[in-house]
Tab-separated table of C-alpha atoms in Angstrom:
chain	number	residue	atom	x	y	z
A	1	UNK	CA	17.798	-166.085	84.624
A	2	UNK	CA	13.906	-168.021	84.532
A	3	UNK	CA	13.298	-170.835	82.921
A	4	UNK	CA	11.065	-169.275	80.014
A	5	UNK	CA	14.132	-168.164	78.822
A	6	UNK	CA	15.840	-171.114	78.422
A	7	UNK	CA	12.849	-172.506	76.544
A	8	UNK	CA	12.656	-169.438	74.037
A	9	UNK	CA	16.283	-170.448	73.239
A	10	UNK	CA	15.316	-173.557	72.161
A	11	UNK	CA	13.034	-172.577	69.372
A	12	UNK	CA	16.358	-169.950	68.048
A	13	UNK	CA	18.080	-173.258	68.619
A	14	UNK	CA	15.905	-174.402	65.665
A	15	UNK	CA	15.968	-171.212	63.797
A	16	UNK	CA	19.638	-170.400	63.879
A	17	UNK	CA	20.115	-174.041	62.372
A	18	UNK	CA	17.611	-173.702	59.470
A	19	UNK	CA	18.772	-170.551	58.511
A	20	UNK	CA	22.703	-171.365	58.268
A	21	UNK	CA	22.495	-175.484	57.286
A	22	UNK	CA	21.748	-174.169	53.799
A	23	UNK	CA	24.666	-173.317	53.003
A	24	UNK	CA	25.466	-177.269	53.267
A	25	UNK	CA	22.139	-178.583	51.427
A	26	UNK	CA	22.383	-176.243	48.109
A	27	UNK	CA	24.602	-178.564	45.999
A	28	UNK	CA	21.712	-181.316	46.420
A	29	UNK	CA	18.732	-179.161	46.722
A	30	UNK	CA	19.923	-177.858	42.728
A	31	UNK	CA	20.135	-181.813	41.223
A	32	UNK	CA	17.200	-182.897	42.739
A	33	UNK	CA	14.481	-179.504	42.043
A	34	UNK	CA	16.795	-179.227	38.336
A	35	UNK	CA	17.953	-176.281	39.429
A	36	UNK	CA	21.046	-174.716	38.178
A	37	UNK	CA	23.212	-174.091	41.884
A	38	UNK	CA	22.644	-170.326	41.440
A	39	UNK	CA	19.655	-170.651	40.630
A	40	UNK	CA	18.468	-172.611	44.014
A	41	UNK	CA	21.552	-169.963	45.774
A	42	UNK	CA	18.408	-167.736	46.031
A	43	UNK	CA	16.981	-169.725	48.441
A	44	UNK	CA	19.748	-168.388	51.021
A	45	UNK	CA	19.303	-164.744	50.022
A	46	UNK	CA	15.197	-165.234	49.595
A	47	UNK	CA	15.644	-166.569	53.597
A	48	UNK	CA	18.304	-163.244	54.181
A	49	UNK	CA	15.669	-160.643	52.565
A	50	UNK	CA	12.351	-161.951	54.689
A	51	UNK	CA	14.904	-161.735	57.666
A	52	UNK	CA	15.230	-158.080	57.355
A	53	UNK	CA	12.124	-156.887	55.708
A	54	UNK	CA	10.167	-159.092	59.323
A	55	UNK	CA	11.839	-157.896	61.721
A	56	UNK	CA	9.875	-155.099	62.210
A	57	UNK	CA	6.441	-155.702	59.655
A	58	UNK	CA	6.077	-158.636	62.016
A	59	UNK	CA	6.650	-157.368	65.235
A	60	UNK	CA	3.877	-154.559	64.148
A	61	UNK	CA	1.480	-156.945	63.645
A	62	UNK	CA	1.559	-158.899	66.290
A	63	UNK	CA	2.817	-155.820	69.131
A	64	UNK	CA	-0.917	-155.428	70.071
A	65	UNK	CA	-1.325	-159.887	70.885
A	66	UNK	CA	-0.023	-160.488	73.882
A	67	UNK	CA	3.290	-162.322	73.123
A	68	UNK	CA	2.893	-165.670	73.873
A	69	UNK	CA	0.051	-166.151	71.257
A	70	UNK	CA	2.703	-164.811	69.281
A	71	UNK	CA	5.072	-166.574	69.557
A	72	UNK	CA	2.981	-169.740	69.403
A	73	UNK	CA	1.355	-168.552	66.133
A	74	UNK	CA	5.298	-167.852	64.717
A	75	UNK	CA	6.845	-170.951	65.546
A	76	UNK	CA	4.272	-173.283	64.024
A	77	UNK	CA	4.510	-170.950	61.407
A	78	UNK	CA	7.608	-171.622	61.106
A	79	UNK	CA	7.302	-175.679	61.312
A	80	UNK	CA	4.400	-175.650	58.888
A	81	UNK	CA	6.448	-173.392	55.683
A	82	UNK	CA	9.354	-176.434	56.969
A	83	UNK	CA	6.389	-180.157	56.539
A	84	UNK	CA	5.350	-178.106	52.861
A	85	UNK	CA	8.894	-177.339	51.727
A	86	UNK	CA	10.141	-180.670	52.384
A	87	UNK	CA	7.134	-182.217	49.910
A	88	UNK	CA	7.668	-179.957	47.055
A	89	UNK	CA	8.632	-180.754	43.733
A	90	UNK	CA	8.777	-176.972	42.928
A	91	UNK	CA	11.362	-175.342	43.650
A	92	UNK	CA	9.148	-172.207	43.744
A	93	UNK	CA	7.353	-172.861	45.769
A	94	UNK	CA	10.111	-174.443	48.393
A	95	UNK	CA	11.681	-170.391	48.043
A	96	UNK	CA	7.867	-169.420	48.864
A	97	UNK	CA	8.661	-171.331	52.265
A	98	UNK	CA	12.113	-169.927	52.459
A	99	UNK	CA	10.699	-166.299	52.844
A	100	UNK	CA	7.534	-167.512	54.854
A	101	UNK	CA	9.741	-169.518	57.433
A	102	UNK	CA	12.451	-166.243	57.271
A	103	UNK	CA	8.905	-163.866	57.831
A	104	UNK	CA	8.058	-166.084	61.411
A	105	UNK	CA	11.726	-166.107	62.057
A	106	UNK	CA	12.227	-162.484	62.290
A	107	UNK	CA	8.697	-162.636	63.832
A	108	UNK	CA	9.157	-164.481	66.671
A	109	UNK	CA	12.770	-163.160	67.527
A	110	UNK	CA	11.458	-159.289	67.005
A	111	UNK	CA	9.073	-161.100	69.925
A	112	UNK	CA	11.575	-162.494	71.839
A	113	UNK	CA	14.063	-160.311	72.070
A	114	UNK	CA	11.378	-157.351	73.306
A	115	UNK	CA	9.728	-160.283	75.401
A	116	UNK	CA	12.812	-161.475	76.884
A	117	UNK	CA	12.993	-157.173	78.484
A	118	UNK	CA	9.930	-158.096	80.230
A	119	UNK	CA	11.321	-161.418	82.314
A	120	UNK	CA	14.350	-159.838	83.702
A	121	UNK	CA	15.154	-156.414	85.835
A	122	UNK	CA	16.039	-153.673	83.548
A	123	UNK	CA	19.865	-153.565	83.750
A	124	UNK	CA	20.019	-157.463	83.257
A	125	UNK	CA	18.560	-157.635	79.433
A	126	UNK	CA	22.148	-157.771	78.330
A	127	UNK	CA	22.394	-161.196	81.046
A	128	UNK	CA	19.243	-162.357	78.804
A	129	UNK	CA	19.965	-161.794	75.434
A	130	UNK	CA	22.971	-164.269	76.416
A	131	UNK	CA	20.692	-166.763	76.814
A	132	UNK	CA	18.854	-166.184	74.644
A	133	UNK	CA	21.617	-166.239	71.493
A	134	UNK	CA	22.523	-169.321	72.596
A	135	UNK	CA	20.089	-171.015	70.861
A	136	UNK	CA	21.613	-169.648	67.966
A	137	UNK	CA	25.399	-170.477	68.990
A	138	UNK	CA	24.591	-173.793	70.091
A	139	UNK	CA	22.801	-174.186	66.415
A	140	UNK	CA	26.330	-173.321	65.128
A	141	UNK	CA	27.821	-175.854	66.786
A	142	UNK	CA	26.165	-178.967	66.590
A	143	UNK	CA	22.292	-178.040	64.799
A	144	UNK	CA	24.325	-177.248	61.264
A	145	UNK	CA	26.863	-179.628	61.286
A	146	UNK	CA	24.016	-181.982	61.981
A	147	UNK	CA	22.047	-180.900	59.482
A	148	UNK	CA	24.806	-181.503	56.661
A	149	UNK	CA	25.582	-185.119	58.278
A	150	UNK	CA	21.330	-185.531	58.187
A	151	UNK	CA	21.721	-184.572	54.210
A	152	UNK	CA	24.498	-186.017	53.674
A	153	UNK	CA	23.352	-189.487	55.115
A	154	UNK	CA	19.455	-189.379	53.772
A	155	UNK	CA	18.546	-186.100	52.154
A	156	UNK	CA	17.839	-182.703	51.980
A	157	UNK	CA	14.742	-183.163	52.709
A	158	UNK	CA	15.833	-185.323	55.770
A	159	UNK	CA	17.249	-181.735	57.097
A	160	UNK	CA	13.582	-180.094	56.744
A	161	UNK	CA	11.590	-182.346	57.985
A	162	UNK	CA	14.506	-182.335	61.190
A	163	UNK	CA	13.612	-179.044	61.685
A	164	UNK	CA	9.968	-179.033	61.907
A	165	UNK	CA	10.037	-181.500	64.932
A	166	UNK	CA	11.913	-179.872	66.770
A	167	UNK	CA	9.511	-176.590	66.597
A	168	UNK	CA	7.453	-178.540	69.235
A	169	UNK	CA	9.435	-179.392	71.361
A	170	UNK	CA	10.059	-175.753	70.592
A	171	UNK	CA	6.154	-174.679	70.817
A	172	UNK	CA	5.721	-176.667	73.977
A	173	UNK	CA	7.926	-174.695	76.285
A	174	UNK	CA	6.960	-171.665	74.813
A	175	UNK	CA	3.224	-172.999	76.024
A	176	UNK	CA	4.348	-174.130	79.104
A	177	UNK	CA	7.108	-171.352	80.183
A	178	UNK	CA	5.738	-167.810	79.191
A	179	UNK	CA	2.495	-166.396	81.243
A	180	UNK	CA	-0.287	-165.599	79.580
A	181	UNK	CA	-0.881	-162.557	80.290
A	182	UNK	CA	2.685	-161.380	80.286
A	183	UNK	CA	3.031	-158.083	80.462
A	184	UNK	CA	5.122	-156.620	77.081
A	185	UNK	CA	6.421	-154.260	78.602
A	186	UNK	CA	9.639	-153.370	80.745
A	187	UNK	CA	10.144	-152.946	84.079
A	188	UNK	CA	10.284	-149.000	83.621
A	189	UNK	CA	9.300	-148.197	80.610
A	190	UNK	CA	5.482	-146.904	80.301
A	191	UNK	CA	2.492	-149.108	78.798
A	192	UNK	CA	0.922	-147.878	75.780
A	193	UNK	CA	3.121	-146.589	73.262
A	194	UNK	CA	1.419	-146.288	70.174
A	195	UNK	CA	3.577	-147.573	66.776
A	196	UNK	CA	3.878	-144.170	65.652
A	197	UNK	CA	6.264	-143.153	68.841
A	198	UNK	CA	7.320	-146.130	68.862
A	199	UNK	CA	8.507	-145.787	65.035
A	200	UNK	CA	9.413	-142.550	66.571
A	201	UNK	CA	12.439	-143.625	68.511
A	202	UNK	CA	14.201	-144.160	65.257
A	203	UNK	CA	15.225	-140.765	64.873
A	204	UNK	CA	16.921	-140.668	67.855
A	205	UNK	CA	20.954	-140.519	66.282
A	206	UNK	CA	22.057	-142.781	69.879
A	207	UNK	CA	19.552	-145.861	68.618
A	208	UNK	CA	20.907	-145.808	65.063
A	209	UNK	CA	24.131	-145.104	65.748
A	210	UNK	CA	24.203	-148.668	67.640
A	211	UNK	CA	22.213	-150.076	65.010
A	212	UNK	CA	24.946	-149.632	62.810
A	213	UNK	CA	27.872	-150.600	64.163
A	214	UNK	CA	25.302	-153.856	64.926
A	215	UNK	CA	25.363	-154.444	61.349
A	216	UNK	CA	28.623	-153.518	59.979
A	217	UNK	CA	30.062	-155.740	63.191
A	218	UNK	CA	27.696	-159.103	61.907
A	219	UNK	CA	28.533	-158.276	59.161
A	220	UNK	CA	31.990	-158.918	59.358
A	221	UNK	CA	30.791	-161.854	60.870
A	222	UNK	CA	29.692	-163.409	58.259
A	223	UNK	CA	31.963	-161.966	55.222
A	224	UNK	CA	33.956	-164.702	56.619
A	225	UNK	CA	32.291	-167.294	58.322
A	226	UNK	CA	29.949	-167.483	54.972
A	227	UNK	CA	33.735	-168.244	53.131
A	228	UNK	CA	35.194	-170.419	55.726
A	229	UNK	CA	35.370	-173.828	53.357
A	230	UNK	CA	37.812	-172.294	50.540
A	231	UNK	CA	39.627	-170.813	52.401
A	232	UNK	CA	39.976	-173.956	54.937
A	233	UNK	CA	40.541	-177.271	51.312
A	234	UNK	CA	42.235	-173.934	49.365
A	235	UNK	CA	44.399	-172.023	51.289
A	236	UNK	CA	44.975	-174.146	54.725
A	237	UNK	CA	44.976	-177.549	51.781
A	238	UNK	CA	43.240	-178.882	54.309
A	239	UNK	CA	40.486	-182.158	53.432
A	240	UNK	CA	36.360	-181.293	53.727
A	241	UNK	CA	36.109	-182.496	56.641
A	242	UNK	CA	37.990	-180.270	58.312
A	243	UNK	CA	35.423	-177.301	57.278
A	244	UNK	CA	33.285	-179.208	59.612
A	245	UNK	CA	35.709	-178.655	62.718
A	246	UNK	CA	36.170	-175.025	61.669
A	247	UNK	CA	32.992	-174.625	62.272
A	248	UNK	CA	32.144	-176.300	65.214
A	249	UNK	CA	35.495	-173.880	66.891
A	250	UNK	CA	33.436	-170.911	65.706
A	251	UNK	CA	30.642	-171.622	67.145
A	252	UNK	CA	32.256	-172.866	70.650
A	253	UNK	CA	33.278	-170.075	70.272
A	254	UNK	CA	30.719	-167.736	69.545
A	255	UNK	CA	29.393	-169.624	72.136
A	256	UNK	CA	31.619	-168.606	74.406
A	257	UNK	CA	31.607	-165.080	73.625
A	258	UNK	CA	27.745	-164.495	73.751
A	259	UNK	CA	27.862	-166.191	77.538
A	260	UNK	CA	31.273	-163.963	78.635
A	261	UNK	CA	28.902	-160.769	77.266
A	262	UNK	CA	26.618	-161.493	78.323
A	263	UNK	CA	28.228	-160.812	82.037
A	264	UNK	CA	29.805	-157.960	81.305
A	265	UNK	CA	27.219	-155.730	78.821
A	266	UNK	CA	25.064	-154.707	81.706
A	267	UNK	CA	26.856	-153.277	84.119
A	268	UNK	CA	30.558	-152.784	81.566
A	269	UNK	CA	29.932	-152.601	77.888
A	270	UNK	CA	32.415	-149.768	77.479
A	271	UNK	CA	35.081	-152.758	78.506
A	272	UNK	CA	33.874	-155.052	76.108
A	273	UNK	CA	33.792	-152.131	72.769
A	274	UNK	CA	37.471	-151.064	73.587
A	275	UNK	CA	38.900	-153.600	74.222
A	276	UNK	CA	37.363	-156.595	72.682
A	277	UNK	CA	37.117	-154.576	69.424
A	278	UNK	CA	40.679	-153.053	68.429
A	279	UNK	CA	41.475	-157.372	69.483
A	280	UNK	CA	38.824	-158.460	66.487
A	281	UNK	CA	40.030	-155.927	64.322
A	282	UNK	CA	44.271	-157.323	65.336
A	283	UNK	CA	42.300	-161.214	65.268
A	284	UNK	CA	40.662	-160.344	61.032
A	285	UNK	CA	44.751	-159.188	59.855
A	286	UNK	CA	46.053	-162.063	61.558
A	287	UNK	CA	43.588	-164.894	60.241
A	288	UNK	CA	44.169	-163.127	56.864
A	289	UNK	CA	48.113	-163.202	56.756
A	290	UNK	CA	48.432	-166.329	58.720
A	291	UNK	CA	45.288	-168.744	57.661
A	292	UNK	CA	47.986	-171.098	55.513
A	293	UNK	CA	49.444	-172.511	58.812
A	294	UNK	CA	46.815	-174.826	59.924
A	295	UNK	CA	47.300	-174.244	63.065
A	296	UNK	CA	47.290	-170.859	63.578
A	297	UNK	CA	44.229	-171.312	61.349
A	298	UNK	CA	42.140	-173.435	63.639
A	299	UNK	CA	43.078	-170.721	66.533
A	300	UNK	CA	42.305	-167.967	65.047
A	301	UNK	CA	38.407	-169.398	63.768
A	302	UNK	CA	37.289	-170.047	67.404
A	303	UNK	CA	39.120	-167.129	68.792
A	304	UNK	CA	37.561	-164.874	65.761
A	305	UNK	CA	34.109	-166.555	66.622
A	306	UNK	CA	34.450	-165.504	70.991
A	307	UNK	CA	35.199	-162.223	70.416
A	308	UNK	CA	32.580	-161.175	66.928
A	309	UNK	CA	29.766	-162.701	69.273
A	310	UNK	CA	31.026	-160.966	72.204
A	311	UNK	CA	31.285	-157.905	70.307
A	312	UNK	CA	28.189	-158.052	68.201
A	313	UNK	CA	25.806	-159.912	71.591
A	314	UNK	CA	27.421	-156.546	73.360
A	315	UNK	CA	26.317	-153.819	70.845
A	316	UNK	CA	22.849	-155.054	70.457
A	317	UNK	CA	22.086	-155.745	74.220
A	318	UNK	CA	22.650	-151.749	74.042
A	319	UNK	CA	20.565	-151.146	71.579
A	320	UNK	CA	17.386	-152.728	73.393
A	321	UNK	CA	18.758	-150.372	75.759
A	322	UNK	CA	18.236	-147.291	73.350
A	323	UNK	CA	14.823	-148.625	72.383
A	324	UNK	CA	13.214	-148.495	75.565
A	325	UNK	CA	11.043	-145.731	74.293
A	326	UNK	CA	9.609	-148.417	71.842
A	327	UNK	CA	9.459	-151.503	73.801
A	328	UNK	CA	7.530	-153.821	71.241
A	329	UNK	CA	8.840	-152.943	68.070
A	330	UNK	CA	12.754	-152.705	69.911
A	331	UNK	CA	13.685	-156.457	69.369
A	332	UNK	CA	12.217	-155.948	66.130
A	333	UNK	CA	15.395	-153.211	65.765
A	334	UNK	CA	18.045	-155.033	66.559
A	335	UNK	CA	17.029	-158.462	64.134
A	336	UNK	CA	16.728	-156.304	61.533
A	337	UNK	CA	20.233	-154.719	61.954
A	338	UNK	CA	21.587	-158.196	62.353
A	339	UNK	CA	19.913	-159.441	59.662
A	340	UNK	CA	21.383	-157.013	57.383
A	341	UNK	CA	24.978	-157.081	58.308
A	342	UNK	CA	24.507	-160.815	57.695
A	343	UNK	CA	22.962	-159.934	54.279
A	344	UNK	CA	25.060	-157.268	53.461
A	345	UNK	CA	28.337	-158.794	54.744
A	346	UNK	CA	28.322	-161.833	51.980
A	347	UNK	CA	27.787	-160.440	49.027
A	348	UNK	CA	31.179	-157.432	48.979
A	349	UNK	CA	32.887	-160.401	50.221
A	350	UNK	CA	32.292	-162.076	47.477
A	351	UNK	CA	33.160	-159.541	45.373
A	352	UNK	CA	36.686	-159.824	46.443
A	353	UNK	CA	36.481	-163.718	45.235
A	354	UNK	CA	38.501	-163.179	41.987
A	355	UNK	CA	40.298	-160.263	42.685
A	356	UNK	CA	44.120	-160.650	44.097
A	357	UNK	CA	43.871	-161.485	47.675
A	358	UNK	CA	42.113	-165.062	46.032
A	359	UNK	CA	39.887	-166.513	48.940
A	360	UNK	CA	41.521	-164.207	52.231
A	361	UNK	CA	39.749	-161.496	50.037
A	362	UNK	CA	37.045	-162.087	52.580
A	363	UNK	CA	39.186	-162.005	55.715
A	364	UNK	CA	40.595	-158.548	54.529
A	365	UNK	CA	36.404	-157.467	54.033
A	366	UNK	CA	35.765	-158.329	57.782
A	367	UNK	CA	39.009	-156.380	58.925
A	368	UNK	CA	37.859	-153.750	56.644
A	369	UNK	CA	34.022	-153.143	58.484
A	370	UNK	CA	35.714	-153.546	61.819
A	371	UNK	CA	38.180	-150.695	61.606
A	372	UNK	CA	35.002	-148.800	60.302
A	373	UNK	CA	32.752	-149.785	62.774
A	374	UNK	CA	35.771	-148.934	65.682
A	375	UNK	CA	36.343	-145.070	63.646
A	376	UNK	CA	32.903	-145.009	64.557
A	377	UNK	CA	32.486	-145.713	67.606
A	378	UNK	CA	35.486	-145.297	69.788
A	379	UNK	CA	35.028	-141.673	69.574
A	380	UNK	CA	31.849	-141.587	70.402
A	381	UNK	CA	31.764	-144.145	73.758
A	382	UNK	CA	30.499	-142.268	75.917
A	383	UNK	CA	27.081	-142.328	74.206
A	384	UNK	CA	27.001	-145.975	73.136
A	385	UNK	CA	27.795	-146.831	76.383
A	386	UNK	CA	26.513	-144.768	79.346
A	387	UNK	CA	26.375	-145.914	83.356
A	388	UNK	CA	25.833	-149.357	83.009
A	389	UNK	CA	21.572	-149.932	83.065
A	390	UNK	CA	20.389	-146.942	82.050
A	391	UNK	CA	19.229	-145.701	78.042
A	392	UNK	CA	21.460	-144.305	75.366
A	393	UNK	CA	21.482	-140.605	75.477
A	394	UNK	CA	20.488	-138.757	72.081
A	395	UNK	CA	24.254	-137.003	71.495
A	396	UNK	CA	22.647	-134.284	69.695
A	397	UNK	CA	21.568	-133.223	74.386
A	398	UNK	CA	24.647	-134.238	75.459
A	399	UNK	CA	26.983	-131.668	73.205
A	400	UNK	CA	24.529	-128.430	73.896
């Protein structure tokens, strides 16, 4: 894989750490800025909404800019937002900086996904995506726990400063690694597509189908990931320090899943979906059933991290193939699908916490969401996974 892909993953690492780190910082932020914990939790919601709205908006604004200028601008805006956030004593200002950071993050990821397609042959988008998403998985392994430790030892502001500093090598990597005149259109796709034409691609049933499946799988992932802490300390009866261990295990699993899927999602995507999907469903059921047993919990968290990200990254790779006719907006469709799931899954899961299932309600929600995805995907699998390296077909044409 080309070196620029790895340099882009450094920025994805910094942004992924920022996206997930707030889960452990909300109480300290609430105390520091004299707001309720519930109000401080709005920082997470603001970031999610900014990602969903920002992906297509920022991609549309930046589609006529050179890829390197767009990526550099988004990284620097992201860094400035964290500097302001670290300095402010106003919760309102901090909330605004989270929205700005999310817009910059969404724009960067949307452009980076489209840029990745220009750096590799048309049949290697899955492998390119795996390298890019490795930044997110490493963030869950090292960045998020590291941010939590830094926040505990110093303050939540120190974590914001650390994210801003991480943006500097990322910006350097963009300048040095991305060619100034890099074409924005993946090999084999027509250049000069109008914005109207690219948006019109959303009318393709195959593209909408894969976006829906990607959102459902990511919603299932974050439904449980968001509420792992009470499962660890309550259901399994482990100490608070084990929460970090479980999060790291999930992160390691996600890294393994993305890496393995990167090898299969281009040439054998059907195998990943047909085998990984049912196994993911069984895994959520097993976790909901065996979570009270610490050893089983630790093992299943690793397995579910692996399967969730293997299946999710494969679906996003298929989405990029499906959006071949939208070379500058395709990345934004993938980003929006991921974040709709990341925002919606925890909302549905939270509604179950007061029910009979207790702390395990979110795990059952994850299983239900994957079951729905499978009911949709398996009968239509040939439309989702055409011959390797080819764009997804329109079901309406095939059924004539």
